[in-house]
Amino acid sequence: DAAYEAIKDATGRSPKLEDYSIRAVTSGKEALGEATVKISEKGRTYIGRGISTDIIEASAKAYIDAINRMVSAQTKGEQPELKAEL
């Protein structure tokens, strides 16, 4: 939550967090975790993903990825892509 608030403050964006999930990509001591977030703003939905051995970092990367997709779609005036891989 603190990481999301810091990102909101830094970007000046406050989209609604619709969904958040994490899963293990690999196993072991240095396992990779993948975070997926779904955010919405102005009736549109954007999905972001992030991967790291640190789940907080993966979550922050996913949130930033979703915000980047949102800003890109709003700047281009295009419909966002709802399923994209990193």
mmCIF file of C-alpha atoms in Angstrom:
data_model
loop_
_atom_site.group_PDB
_atom_site.id
_atom_site.type_symbol
_atom_site.label_atom_id
_atom_site.label_comp_id
_atom_site.label_asym_id
_atom_site.label_seq_id
_atom_site.Cartn_x
_atom_site.Cartn_y
_atom_site.Cartn_z
ATOM 1 C CA ASP A 1 0.000 0.000 0.000
ATOM 2 C CA ALA A 2 2.820 2.433 0.828
ATOM 3 C CA ALA A 3 4.525 1.715 -2.495
ATOM 4 C CA TYR A 4 1.273 2.355 -4.384
ATOM 5 C CA GLU A 5 0.739 5.634 -2.545
ATOM 6 C CA ALA A 6 4.294 6.739 -3.343
ATOM 7 C CA ILE A 7 3.760 5.899 -7.024
ATOM 8 C CA LYS A 8 0.461 7.811 -7.035
ATOM 9 C CA ASP A 9 2.222 10.829 -5.515
ATOM 10 C CA ALA A 10 5.109 10.625 -7.998
ATOM 11 C CA THR A 11 2.912 10.215 -11.084
ATOM 12 C CA GLY A 12 0.026 12.443 -10.076
ATOM 13 C CA ARG A 13 -2.348 9.652 -11.106
ATOM 14 C CA SER A 14 -4.951 7.983 -8.886
ATOM 15 C CA PRO A 15 -6.588 5.160 -10.818
ATOM 16 C CA LYS A 16 -8.869 2.742 -9.004
ATOM 17 C CA LEU A 17 -7.214 -0.570 -8.128
ATOM 18 C CA GLU A 18 -9.665 -3.202 -9.388
ATOM 19 C CA ASP A 19 -7.686 -6.395 -8.830
ATOM 20 C CA TYR A 20 -4.317 -7.562 -7.525
ATOM 21 C CA SER A 21 -2.804 -11.030 -7.631
ATOM 22 C CA ILE A 22 0.563 -12.646 -7.046
ATOM 23 C CA ARG A 23 1.940 -16.021 -8.026
ATOM 24 C CA ALA A 24 5.238 -17.860 -7.887
ATOM 25 C CA VAL A 25 6.944 -18.164 -11.262
ATOM 26 C CA THR A 26 9.848 -20.274 -9.994
ATOM 27 C CA SER A 27 10.572 -22.069 -6.724
ATOM 28 C CA GLY A 28 13.404 -22.025 -4.246
ATOM 29 C CA LYS A 29 15.181 -19.403 -2.163
ATOM 30 C CA GLU A 30 15.513 -16.921 -5.048
ATOM 31 C CA ALA A 31 12.064 -17.652 -6.463
ATOM 32 C CA LEU A 32 10.553 -15.164 -8.859
ATOM 33 C CA GLY A 33 7.135 -13.815 -8.064
ATOM 34 C CA GLU A 34 4.798 -12.235 -10.592
ATOM 35 C CA ALA A 35 2.344 -9.535 -9.588
ATOM 36 C CA THR A 36 -0.604 -8.576 -11.772
ATOM 37 C CA VAL A 37 -2.710 -5.480 -11.199
ATOM 38 C CA LYS A 38 -5.853 -4.250 -12.876
ATOM 39 C CA ILE A 39 -6.605 -0.539 -12.621
ATOM 40 C CA SER A 40 -9.363 1.593 -14.082
ATOM 41 C CA GLU A 41 -9.884 5.227 -14.891
ATOM 42 C CA LYS A 42 -12.556 6.998 -16.946
ATOM 43 C CA GLY A 43 -14.354 3.729 -17.693
ATOM 44 C CA ARG A 44 -11.320 1.944 -19.124
ATOM 45 C CA THR A 45 -9.339 -0.927 -17.634
ATOM 46 C CA TYR A 46 -5.589 -1.450 -17.799
ATOM 47 C CA ILE A 47 -3.516 -4.457 -16.743
ATOM 48 C CA GLY A 48 0.116 -4.411 -15.663
ATOM 49 C CA ARG A 49 2.558 -7.120 -14.682
ATOM 50 C CA GLY A 50 5.841 -7.137 -12.801
ATOM 51 C CA ILE A 51 8.327 -9.867 -11.902
ATOM 52 C CA SER A 52 10.989 -9.865 -9.192
ATOM 53 C CA THR A 53 12.410 -11.950 -6.368
ATOM 54 C CA ASP A 54 10.914 -9.281 -4.076
ATOM 55 C CA ILE A 55 7.107 -9.283 -4.176
ATOM 56 C CA ILE A 56 6.879 -5.607 -3.176
ATOM 57 C CA GLU A 57 9.146 -4.712 -6.094
ATOM 58 C CA ALA A 58 7.126 -6.947 -8.433
ATOM 59 C CA SER A 59 3.934 -5.260 -7.235
ATOM 60 C CA ALA A 60 5.359 -1.771 -7.789
ATOM 61 C CA LYS A 61 6.560 -2.761 -11.269
ATOM 62 C CA ALA A 62 3.101 -4.113 -12.109
ATOM 63 C CA TYR A 63 1.401 -0.931 -10.926
ATOM 64 C CA ILE A 64 3.815 1.267 -12.898
ATOM 65 C CA ASP A 65 3.325 -0.948 -15.961
ATOM 66 C CA ALA A 66 -0.451 -0.513 -15.719
ATOM 67 C CA ILE A 67 -0.140 3.262 -15.265
ATOM 68 C CA ASN A 68 2.216 3.465 -18.260
ATOM 69 C CA ARG A 69 -0.326 1.580 -20.369
ATOM 70 C CA MET A 70 -3.077 3.909 -19.163
ATOM 71 C CA VAL A 71 -1.100 7.069 -19.948
ATOM 72 C CA SER A 72 -0.050 5.707 -23.335
ATOM 73 C CA ALA A 73 -3.626 4.823 -24.286
ATOM 74 C CA GLN A 74 -4.947 8.182 -23.091
ATOM 75 C CA THR A 75 -2.203 10.060 -24.932
ATOM 76 C CA LYS A 76 -2.831 8.173 -28.169
ATOM 77 C CA GLY A 77 -6.592 8.160 -27.686
ATOM 78 C CA GLU A 78 -6.620 4.446 -28.388
ATOM 79 C CA GLN A 79 -8.421 1.592 -26.718
ATOM 80 C CA PRO A 80 -5.992 -0.094 -24.285
ATOM 81 C CA GLU A 81 -4.747 -3.597 -24.830
ATOM 82 C CA LEU A 82 -6.237 -5.682 -22.028
ATOM 83 C CA LYS A 83 -3.783 -8.580 -22.097
ATOM 84 C CA ALA A 84 -0.109 -7.868 -22.571
ATOM 85 C CA GLU A 85 2.981 -9.711 -21.421
ATOM 86 C CA LEU A 86 6.138 -8.121 -20.079
#
